[in-house]
PDB file of C-alpha atoms in Angstrom:
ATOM      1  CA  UNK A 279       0.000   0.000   0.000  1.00 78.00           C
ATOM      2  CA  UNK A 280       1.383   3.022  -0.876  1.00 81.00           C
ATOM      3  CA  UNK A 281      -0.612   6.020   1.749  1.00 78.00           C
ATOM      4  CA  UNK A 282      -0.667   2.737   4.315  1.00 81.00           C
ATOM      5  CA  UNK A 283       3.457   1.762   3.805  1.00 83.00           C
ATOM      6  CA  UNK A 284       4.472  -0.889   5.433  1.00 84.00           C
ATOM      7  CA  UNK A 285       0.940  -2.109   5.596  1.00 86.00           C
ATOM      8  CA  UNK A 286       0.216  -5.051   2.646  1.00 90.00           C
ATOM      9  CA  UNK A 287      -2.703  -4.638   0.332  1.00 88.00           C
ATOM     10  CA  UNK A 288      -3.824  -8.359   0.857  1.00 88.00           C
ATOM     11  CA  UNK A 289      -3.959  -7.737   4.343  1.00 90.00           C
ATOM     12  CA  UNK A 290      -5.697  -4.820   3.886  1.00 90.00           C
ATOM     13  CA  UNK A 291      -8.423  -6.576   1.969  1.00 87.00           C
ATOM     14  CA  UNK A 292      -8.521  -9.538   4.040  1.00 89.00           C
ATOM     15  CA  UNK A 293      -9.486  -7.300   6.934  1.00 89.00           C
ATOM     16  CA  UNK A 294     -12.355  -6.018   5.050  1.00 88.00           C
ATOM     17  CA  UNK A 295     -13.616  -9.182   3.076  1.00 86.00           C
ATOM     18  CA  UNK A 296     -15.632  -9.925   6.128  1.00 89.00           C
ATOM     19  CA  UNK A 297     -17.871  -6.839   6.625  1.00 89.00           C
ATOM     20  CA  UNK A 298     -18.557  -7.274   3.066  1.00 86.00           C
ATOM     21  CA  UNK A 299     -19.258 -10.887   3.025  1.00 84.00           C
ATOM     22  CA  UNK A 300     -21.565 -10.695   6.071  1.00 88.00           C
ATOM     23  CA  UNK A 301     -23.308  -7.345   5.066  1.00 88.00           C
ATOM     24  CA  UNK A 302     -24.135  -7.817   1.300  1.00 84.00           C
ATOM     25  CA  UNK A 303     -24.408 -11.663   1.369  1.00 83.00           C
ATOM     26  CA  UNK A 304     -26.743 -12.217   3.764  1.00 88.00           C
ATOM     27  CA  UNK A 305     -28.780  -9.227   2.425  1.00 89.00           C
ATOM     28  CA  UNK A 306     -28.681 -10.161  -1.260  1.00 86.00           C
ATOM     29  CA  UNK A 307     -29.276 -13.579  -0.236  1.00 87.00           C
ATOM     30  CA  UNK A 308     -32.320 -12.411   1.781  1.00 92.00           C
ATOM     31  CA  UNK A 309     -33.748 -10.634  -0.805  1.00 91.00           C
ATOM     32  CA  UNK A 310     -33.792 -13.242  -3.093  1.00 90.00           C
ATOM     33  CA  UNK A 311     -35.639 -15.635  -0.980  1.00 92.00           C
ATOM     34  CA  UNK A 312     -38.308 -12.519  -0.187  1.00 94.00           C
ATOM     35  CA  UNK A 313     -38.513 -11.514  -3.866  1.00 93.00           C
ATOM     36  CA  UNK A 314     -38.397 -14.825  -5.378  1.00 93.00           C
ATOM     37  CA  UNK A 315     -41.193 -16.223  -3.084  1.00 93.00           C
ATOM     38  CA  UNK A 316     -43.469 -12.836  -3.243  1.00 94.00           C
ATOM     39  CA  UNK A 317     -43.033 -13.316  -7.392  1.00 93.00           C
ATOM     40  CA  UNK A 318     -43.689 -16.646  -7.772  1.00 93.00           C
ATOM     41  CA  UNK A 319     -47.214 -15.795  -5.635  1.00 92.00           C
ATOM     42  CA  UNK A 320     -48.129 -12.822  -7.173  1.00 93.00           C
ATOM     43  CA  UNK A 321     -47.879 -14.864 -10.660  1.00 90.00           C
ATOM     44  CA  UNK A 322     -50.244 -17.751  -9.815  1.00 90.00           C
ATOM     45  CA  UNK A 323     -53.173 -17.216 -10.508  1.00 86.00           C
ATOM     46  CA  UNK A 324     -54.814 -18.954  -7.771  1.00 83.00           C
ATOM     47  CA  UNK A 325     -52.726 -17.185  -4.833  1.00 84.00           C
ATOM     48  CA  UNK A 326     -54.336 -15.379  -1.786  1.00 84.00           C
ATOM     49  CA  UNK A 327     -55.544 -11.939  -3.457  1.00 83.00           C
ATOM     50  CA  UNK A 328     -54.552 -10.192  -0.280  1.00 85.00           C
ATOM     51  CA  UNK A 329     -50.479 -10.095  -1.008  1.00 88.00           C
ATOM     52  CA  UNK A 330     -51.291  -8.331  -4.518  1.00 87.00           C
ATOM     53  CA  UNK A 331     -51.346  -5.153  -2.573  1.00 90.00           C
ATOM     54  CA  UNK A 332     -47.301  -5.572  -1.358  1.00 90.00           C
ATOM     55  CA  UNK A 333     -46.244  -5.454  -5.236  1.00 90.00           C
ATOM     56  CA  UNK A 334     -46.826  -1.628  -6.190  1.00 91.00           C
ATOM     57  CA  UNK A 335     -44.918  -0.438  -3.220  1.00 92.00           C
ATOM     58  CA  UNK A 336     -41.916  -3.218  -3.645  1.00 92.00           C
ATOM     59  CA  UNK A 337     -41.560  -2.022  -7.302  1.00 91.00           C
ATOM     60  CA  UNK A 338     -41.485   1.839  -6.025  1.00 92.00           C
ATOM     61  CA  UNK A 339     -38.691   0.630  -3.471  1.00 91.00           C
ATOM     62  CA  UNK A 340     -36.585  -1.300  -6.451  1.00 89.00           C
ATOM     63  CA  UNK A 341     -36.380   1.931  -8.383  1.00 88.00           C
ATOM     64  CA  UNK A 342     -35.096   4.020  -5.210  1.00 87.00           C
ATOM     65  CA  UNK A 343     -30.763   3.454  -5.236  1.00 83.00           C
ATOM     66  CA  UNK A 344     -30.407   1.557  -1.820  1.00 80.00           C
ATOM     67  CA  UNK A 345     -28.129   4.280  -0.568  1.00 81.00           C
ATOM     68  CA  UNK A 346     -30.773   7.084  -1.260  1.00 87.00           C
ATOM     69  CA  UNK A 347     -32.925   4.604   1.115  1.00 89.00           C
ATOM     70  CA  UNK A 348     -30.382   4.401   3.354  1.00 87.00           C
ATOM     71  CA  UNK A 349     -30.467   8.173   4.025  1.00 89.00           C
ATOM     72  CA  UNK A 350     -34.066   8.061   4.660  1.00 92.00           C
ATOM     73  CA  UNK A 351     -33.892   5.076   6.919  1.00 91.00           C
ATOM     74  CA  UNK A 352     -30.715   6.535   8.848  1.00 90.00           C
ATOM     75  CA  UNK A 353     -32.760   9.710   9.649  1.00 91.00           C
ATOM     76  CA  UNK A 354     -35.983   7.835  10.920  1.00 92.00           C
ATOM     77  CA  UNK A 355     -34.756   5.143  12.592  1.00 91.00           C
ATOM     78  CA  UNK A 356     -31.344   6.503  14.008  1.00 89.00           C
ATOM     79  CA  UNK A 357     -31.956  10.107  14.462  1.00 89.00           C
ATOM     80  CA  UNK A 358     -35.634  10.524  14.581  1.00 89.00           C
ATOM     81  CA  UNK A 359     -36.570   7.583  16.674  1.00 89.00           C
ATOM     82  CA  UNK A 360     -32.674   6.647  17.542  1.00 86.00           C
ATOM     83  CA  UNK A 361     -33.541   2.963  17.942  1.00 89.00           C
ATOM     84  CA  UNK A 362     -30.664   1.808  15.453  1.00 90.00           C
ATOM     85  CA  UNK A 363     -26.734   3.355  15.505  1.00 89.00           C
ATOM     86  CA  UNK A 364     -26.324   5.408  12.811  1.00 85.00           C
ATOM     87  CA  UNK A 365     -22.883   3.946  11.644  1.00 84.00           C
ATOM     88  CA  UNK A 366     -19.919   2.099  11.746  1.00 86.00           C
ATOM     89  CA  UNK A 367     -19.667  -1.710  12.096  1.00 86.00           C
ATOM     90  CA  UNK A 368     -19.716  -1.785  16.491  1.00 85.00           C
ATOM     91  CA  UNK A 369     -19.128   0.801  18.586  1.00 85.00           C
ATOM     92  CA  UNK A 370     -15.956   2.842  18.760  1.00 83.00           C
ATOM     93  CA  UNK A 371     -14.101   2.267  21.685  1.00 79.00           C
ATOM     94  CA  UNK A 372     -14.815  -1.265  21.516  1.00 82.00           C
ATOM     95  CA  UNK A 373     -11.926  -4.603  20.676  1.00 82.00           C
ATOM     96  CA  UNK A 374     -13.319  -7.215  18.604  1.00 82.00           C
ATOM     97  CA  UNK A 375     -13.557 -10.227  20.371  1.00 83.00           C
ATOM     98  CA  UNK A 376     -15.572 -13.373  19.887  1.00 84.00           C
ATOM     99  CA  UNK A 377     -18.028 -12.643  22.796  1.00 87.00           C
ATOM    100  CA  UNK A 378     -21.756 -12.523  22.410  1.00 89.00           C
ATOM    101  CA  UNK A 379     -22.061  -8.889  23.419  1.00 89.00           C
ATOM    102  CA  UNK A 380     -19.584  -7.917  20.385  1.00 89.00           C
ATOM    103  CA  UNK A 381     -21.735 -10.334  18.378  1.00 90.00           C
ATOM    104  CA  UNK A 382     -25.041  -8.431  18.652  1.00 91.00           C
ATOM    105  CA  UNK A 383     -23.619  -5.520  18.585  1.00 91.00           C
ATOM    106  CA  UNK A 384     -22.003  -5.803  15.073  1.00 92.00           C
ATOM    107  CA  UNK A 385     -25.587  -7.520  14.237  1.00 92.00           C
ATOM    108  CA  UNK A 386     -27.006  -4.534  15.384  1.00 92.00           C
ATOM    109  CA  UNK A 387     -25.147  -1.762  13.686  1.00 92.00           C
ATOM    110  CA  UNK A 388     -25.372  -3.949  10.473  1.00 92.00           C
ATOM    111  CA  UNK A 389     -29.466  -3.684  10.282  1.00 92.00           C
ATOM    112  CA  UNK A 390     -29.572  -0.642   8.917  1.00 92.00           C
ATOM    113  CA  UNK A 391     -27.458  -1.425   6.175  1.00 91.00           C
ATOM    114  CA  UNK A 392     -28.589  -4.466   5.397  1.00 91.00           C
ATOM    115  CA  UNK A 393     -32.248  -3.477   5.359  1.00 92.00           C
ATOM    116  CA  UNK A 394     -32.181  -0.342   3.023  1.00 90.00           C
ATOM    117  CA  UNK A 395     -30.041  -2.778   0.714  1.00 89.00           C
ATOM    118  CA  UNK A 396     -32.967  -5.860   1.209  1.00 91.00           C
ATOM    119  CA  UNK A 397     -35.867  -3.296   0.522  1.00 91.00           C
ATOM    120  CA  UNK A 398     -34.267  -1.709  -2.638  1.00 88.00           C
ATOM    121  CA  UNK A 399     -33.697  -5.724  -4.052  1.00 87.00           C
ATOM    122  CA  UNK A 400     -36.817  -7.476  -3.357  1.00 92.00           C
ATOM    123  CA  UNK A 401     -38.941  -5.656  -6.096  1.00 91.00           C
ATOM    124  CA  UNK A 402     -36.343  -6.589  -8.758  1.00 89.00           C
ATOM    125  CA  UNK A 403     -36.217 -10.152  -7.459  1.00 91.00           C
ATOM    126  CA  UNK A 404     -39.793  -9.786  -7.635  1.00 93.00           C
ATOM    127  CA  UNK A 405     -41.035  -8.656 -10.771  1.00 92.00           C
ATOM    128  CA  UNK A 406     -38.497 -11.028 -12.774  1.00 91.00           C
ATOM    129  CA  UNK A 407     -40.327 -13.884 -11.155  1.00 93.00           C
ATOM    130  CA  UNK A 408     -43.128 -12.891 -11.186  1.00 93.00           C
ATOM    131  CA  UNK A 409     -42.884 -13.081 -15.513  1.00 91.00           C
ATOM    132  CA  UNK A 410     -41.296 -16.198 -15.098  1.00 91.00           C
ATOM    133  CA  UNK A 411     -44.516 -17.232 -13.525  1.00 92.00           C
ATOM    134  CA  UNK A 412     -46.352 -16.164 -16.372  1.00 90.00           C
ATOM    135  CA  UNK A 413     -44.364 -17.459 -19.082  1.00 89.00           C
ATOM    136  CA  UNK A 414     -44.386 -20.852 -17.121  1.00 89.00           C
ATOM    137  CA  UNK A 415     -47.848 -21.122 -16.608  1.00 86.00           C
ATOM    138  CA  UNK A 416     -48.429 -21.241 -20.335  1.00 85.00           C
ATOM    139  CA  UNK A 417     -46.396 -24.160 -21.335  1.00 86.00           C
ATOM    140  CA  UNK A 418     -47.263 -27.490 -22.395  1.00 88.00           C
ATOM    141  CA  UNK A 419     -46.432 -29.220 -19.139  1.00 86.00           C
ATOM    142  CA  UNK A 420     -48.135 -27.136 -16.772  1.00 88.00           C
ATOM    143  CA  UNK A 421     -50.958 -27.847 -18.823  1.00 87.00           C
ATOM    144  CA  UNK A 422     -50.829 -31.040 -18.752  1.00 89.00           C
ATOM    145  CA  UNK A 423     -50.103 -31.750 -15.081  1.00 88.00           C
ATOM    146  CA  UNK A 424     -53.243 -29.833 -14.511  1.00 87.00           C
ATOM    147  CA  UNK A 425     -55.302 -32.291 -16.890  1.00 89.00           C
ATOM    148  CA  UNK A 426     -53.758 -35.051 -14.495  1.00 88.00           C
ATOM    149  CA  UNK A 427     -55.914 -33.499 -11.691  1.00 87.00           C
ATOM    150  CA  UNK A 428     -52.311 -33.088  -9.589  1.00 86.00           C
ATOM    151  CA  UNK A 429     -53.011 -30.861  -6.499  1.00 88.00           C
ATOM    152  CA  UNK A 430     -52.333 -27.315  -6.126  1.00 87.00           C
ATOM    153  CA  UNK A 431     -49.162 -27.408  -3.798  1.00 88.00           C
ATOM    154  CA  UNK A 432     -47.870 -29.953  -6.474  1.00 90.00           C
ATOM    155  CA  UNK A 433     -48.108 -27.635  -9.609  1.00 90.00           C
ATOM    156  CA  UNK A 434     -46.618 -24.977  -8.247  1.00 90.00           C
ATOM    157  CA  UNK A 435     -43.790 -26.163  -6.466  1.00 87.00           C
ATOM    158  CA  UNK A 436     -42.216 -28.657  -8.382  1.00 87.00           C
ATOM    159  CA  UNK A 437     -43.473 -27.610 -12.040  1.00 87.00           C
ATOM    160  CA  UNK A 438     -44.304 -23.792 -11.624  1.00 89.00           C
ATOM    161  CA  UNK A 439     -41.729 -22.370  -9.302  1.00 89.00           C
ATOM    162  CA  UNK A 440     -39.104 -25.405  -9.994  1.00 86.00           C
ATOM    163  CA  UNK A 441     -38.865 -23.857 -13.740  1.00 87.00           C
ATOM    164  CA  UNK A 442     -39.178 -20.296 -13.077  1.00 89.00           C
ATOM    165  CA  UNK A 443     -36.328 -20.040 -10.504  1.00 88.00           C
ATOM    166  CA  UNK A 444     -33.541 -21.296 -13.047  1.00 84.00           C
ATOM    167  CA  UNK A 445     -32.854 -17.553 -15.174  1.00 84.00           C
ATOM    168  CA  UNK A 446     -33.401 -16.068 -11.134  1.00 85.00           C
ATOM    169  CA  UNK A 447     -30.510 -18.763 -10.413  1.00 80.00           C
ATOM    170  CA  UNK A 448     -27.995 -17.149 -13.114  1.00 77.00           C
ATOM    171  CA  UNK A 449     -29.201 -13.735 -11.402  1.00 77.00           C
ATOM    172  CA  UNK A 450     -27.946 -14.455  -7.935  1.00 75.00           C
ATOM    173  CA  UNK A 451     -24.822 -15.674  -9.290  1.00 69.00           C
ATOM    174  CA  UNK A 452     -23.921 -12.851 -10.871  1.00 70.00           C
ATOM    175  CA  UNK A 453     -24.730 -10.124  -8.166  1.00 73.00           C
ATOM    176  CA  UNK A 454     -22.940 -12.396  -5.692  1.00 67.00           C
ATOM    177  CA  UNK A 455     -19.957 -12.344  -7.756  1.00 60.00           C
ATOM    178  CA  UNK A 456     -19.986  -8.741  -7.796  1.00 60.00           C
ATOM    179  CA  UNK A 457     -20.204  -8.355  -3.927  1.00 59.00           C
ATOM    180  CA  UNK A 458     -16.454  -8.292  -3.322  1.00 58.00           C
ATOM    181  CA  UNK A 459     -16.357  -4.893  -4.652  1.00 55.00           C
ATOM    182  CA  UNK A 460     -19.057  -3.994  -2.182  1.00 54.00           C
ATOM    183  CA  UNK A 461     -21.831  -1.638  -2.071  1.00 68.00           C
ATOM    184  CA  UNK A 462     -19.753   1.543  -1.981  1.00 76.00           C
ATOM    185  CA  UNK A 463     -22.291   4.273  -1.669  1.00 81.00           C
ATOM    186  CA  UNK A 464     -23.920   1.904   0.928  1.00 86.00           C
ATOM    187  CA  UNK A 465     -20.922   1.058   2.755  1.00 86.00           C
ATOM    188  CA  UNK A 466     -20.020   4.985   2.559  1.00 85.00           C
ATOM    189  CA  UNK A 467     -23.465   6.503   3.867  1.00 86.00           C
ATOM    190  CA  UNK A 468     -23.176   4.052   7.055  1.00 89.00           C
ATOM    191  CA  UNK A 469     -19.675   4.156   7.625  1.00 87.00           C
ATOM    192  CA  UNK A 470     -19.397   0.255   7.390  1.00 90.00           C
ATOM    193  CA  UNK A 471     -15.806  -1.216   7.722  1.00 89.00           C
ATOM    194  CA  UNK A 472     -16.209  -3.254   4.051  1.00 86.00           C
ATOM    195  CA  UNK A 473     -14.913  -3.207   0.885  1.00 85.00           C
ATOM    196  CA  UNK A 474     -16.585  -0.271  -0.544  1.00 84.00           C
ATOM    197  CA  UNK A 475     -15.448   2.016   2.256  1.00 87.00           C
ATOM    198  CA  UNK A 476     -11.850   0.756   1.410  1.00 89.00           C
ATOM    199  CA  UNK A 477     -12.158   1.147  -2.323  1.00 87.00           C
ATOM    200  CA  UNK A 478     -13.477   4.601  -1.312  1.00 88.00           C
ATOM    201  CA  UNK A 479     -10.490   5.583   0.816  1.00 89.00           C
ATOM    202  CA  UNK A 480      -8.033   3.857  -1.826  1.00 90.00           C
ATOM    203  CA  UNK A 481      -9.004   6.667  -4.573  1.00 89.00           C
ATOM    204  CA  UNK A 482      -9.300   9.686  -2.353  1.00 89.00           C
ATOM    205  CA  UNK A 483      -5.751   8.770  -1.324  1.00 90.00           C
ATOM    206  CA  UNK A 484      -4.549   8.151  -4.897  1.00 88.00           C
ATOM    207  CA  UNK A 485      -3.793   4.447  -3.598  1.00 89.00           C
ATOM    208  CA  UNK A 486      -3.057   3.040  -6.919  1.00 89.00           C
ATOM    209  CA  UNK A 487      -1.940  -0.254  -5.520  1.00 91.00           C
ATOM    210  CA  UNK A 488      -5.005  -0.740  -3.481  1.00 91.00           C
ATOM    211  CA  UNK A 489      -7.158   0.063  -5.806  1.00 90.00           C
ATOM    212  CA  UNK A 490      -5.778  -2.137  -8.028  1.00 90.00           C
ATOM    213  CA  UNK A 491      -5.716  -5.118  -5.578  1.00 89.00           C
ATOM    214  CA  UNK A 492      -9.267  -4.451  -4.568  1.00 86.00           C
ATOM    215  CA  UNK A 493     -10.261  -4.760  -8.498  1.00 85.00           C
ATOM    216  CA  UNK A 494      -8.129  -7.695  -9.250  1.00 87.00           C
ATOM    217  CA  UNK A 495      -9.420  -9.756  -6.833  1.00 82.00           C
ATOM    218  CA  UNK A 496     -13.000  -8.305  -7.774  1.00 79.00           C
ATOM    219  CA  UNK A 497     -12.976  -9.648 -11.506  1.00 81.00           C
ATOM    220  CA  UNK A 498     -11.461 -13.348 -10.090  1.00 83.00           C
ATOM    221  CA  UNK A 499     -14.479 -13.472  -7.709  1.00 78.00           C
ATOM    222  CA  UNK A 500     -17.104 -12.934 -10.805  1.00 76.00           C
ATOM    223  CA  UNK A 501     -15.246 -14.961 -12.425  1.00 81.00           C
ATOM    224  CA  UNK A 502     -15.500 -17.674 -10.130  1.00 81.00           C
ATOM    225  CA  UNK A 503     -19.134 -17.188  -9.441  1.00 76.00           C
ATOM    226  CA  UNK A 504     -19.510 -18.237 -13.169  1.00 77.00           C
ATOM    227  CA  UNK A 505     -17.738 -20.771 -13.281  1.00 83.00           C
ATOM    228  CA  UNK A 506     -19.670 -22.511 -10.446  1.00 81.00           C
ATOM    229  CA  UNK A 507     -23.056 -21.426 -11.913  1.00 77.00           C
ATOM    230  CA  UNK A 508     -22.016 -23.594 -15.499  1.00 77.00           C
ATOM    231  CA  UNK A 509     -21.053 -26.451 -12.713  1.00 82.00           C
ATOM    232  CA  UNK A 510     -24.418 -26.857 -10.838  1.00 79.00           C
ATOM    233  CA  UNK A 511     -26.926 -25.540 -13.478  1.00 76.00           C
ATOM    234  CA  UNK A 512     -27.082 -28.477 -14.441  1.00 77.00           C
ATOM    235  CA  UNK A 513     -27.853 -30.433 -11.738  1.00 76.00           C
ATOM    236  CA  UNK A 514     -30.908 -27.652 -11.368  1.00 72.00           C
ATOM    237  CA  UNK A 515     -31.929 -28.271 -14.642  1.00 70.00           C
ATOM    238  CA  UNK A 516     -31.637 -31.847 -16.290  1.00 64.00           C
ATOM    239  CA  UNK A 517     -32.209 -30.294 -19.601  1.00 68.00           C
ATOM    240  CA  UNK A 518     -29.066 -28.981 -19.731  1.00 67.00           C
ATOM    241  CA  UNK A 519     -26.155 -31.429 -20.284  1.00 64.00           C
ATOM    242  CA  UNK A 520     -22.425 -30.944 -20.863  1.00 59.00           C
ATOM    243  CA  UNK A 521     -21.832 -34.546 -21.960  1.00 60.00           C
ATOM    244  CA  UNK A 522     -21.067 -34.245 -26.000  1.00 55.00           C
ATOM    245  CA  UNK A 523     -22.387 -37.994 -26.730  1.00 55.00           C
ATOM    246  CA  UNK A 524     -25.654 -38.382 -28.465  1.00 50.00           C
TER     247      UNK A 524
END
């Protein structure tokens, strides 16, 4: 590292990897679930009528940047009703440690975060299943399990949702694969010990050698996320086949 000399840029990022695993995984992961489940309801036809009402205010979250929502929920929940910290990833003052206290207090500072990035997702997640669940219900096999007389949990578990989660599938693995460069603006607005708040500091100190660590190590992750989608697609869909033999 050049403005952090002797200090090594892999330790650096190691230090940091972390925050940004724990933050943006478990959100992005959470989101998925949420959206995916929320879409594949509100495109069955035959689904409670009463969740249709949650899908014009998800969409109006997805088009709001997470970090714009993160202002909003910093200043009602931190400073207007102060029942979540307003930054940083525990309190200052305080030595990691592996206690319980430290533990829910890191889980606690990272709510925040985590929720304006959860909020902003789920519509997205949401309205792509949602057409899957469309496009699904019109194909030959749906129809046909239906003329079998198979019950409702049946058709849309294992021929409904089963189908219409595989392009979702290819969606997760690519935003995962970009969460080693972190949410910057995110990371930024709360003052969260990640990635992005590195990659942040890196350019406003002209640290050409972290930022180029922080990138390199950013395209290997995406590219590894790919290359373990094209190794288990298949196993989520049997239609797909790598063997060359006919």
């Amino acid at each position: 590292s050049i403005a952090h000399y002797p200090n090594r840029v892999i330790d650096m990022f190691m230090d940091a990897v972390p925050w940004t695993l724990g933050l943006l995984g478990v959100s992005f992961v959470i989101s998925f679930f949420l959206g995916t489940l929320l879409g594949a309801l509100f495109g069955w036809p035959r689904a409670p009528r009463s969740i249709q009402w949650l899908f014009p205010p998800l969409i109006t979250l997805h088009a709001i940047p997470y970090y714009l929502l993160g202002l909003v929920l910093l200043y009602l929940l931190s400073f207007y009703v102060r029942w979540l910290p307003s930054g940083g990833g525990y309190p200052r003052g305080t030595i990691p440690n592996w206690s319980w206290e430290f533990a829910f207090s890191v889980v606690r500072h990272a709510i925040l975060p985590a929720l304006s990035i959860v909020l902003a997702q789920i519509g997205g997640w949401a309205l792509g299943m949602r057409a899957m669940m469309v496009t699904t219900r019109g194909e030959d096999y749906m129809i046909f399990a239906d003329a079998k007389g198979l019950s409702e949990r049946t058709l849309f578990l294992r021929y409904a949702v089963r189908n219409a989660i595989l392009p979702q599938m290819t969606g997760l693995a690519l935003v995962l694969g970009y969460l080693i460069s972190g949410a910057v603006l995110v990371e930024i607005v709360f003052q969260y010990p990640g990635i992005g708040t590195l990659l942040w500091r890196a350019i406003r100190e002209t640290d050409y050698f972290l930022v180029q660590g922080i990138v390199f190590f950013s395209i290997v992750t995406i590219g590894l996320a790919t290359l373990l989608l094209d190794i288990i697609y298949p196993l989520l869909d049997p239609r797909i086949s790598y063997d060359r033999k006919r």
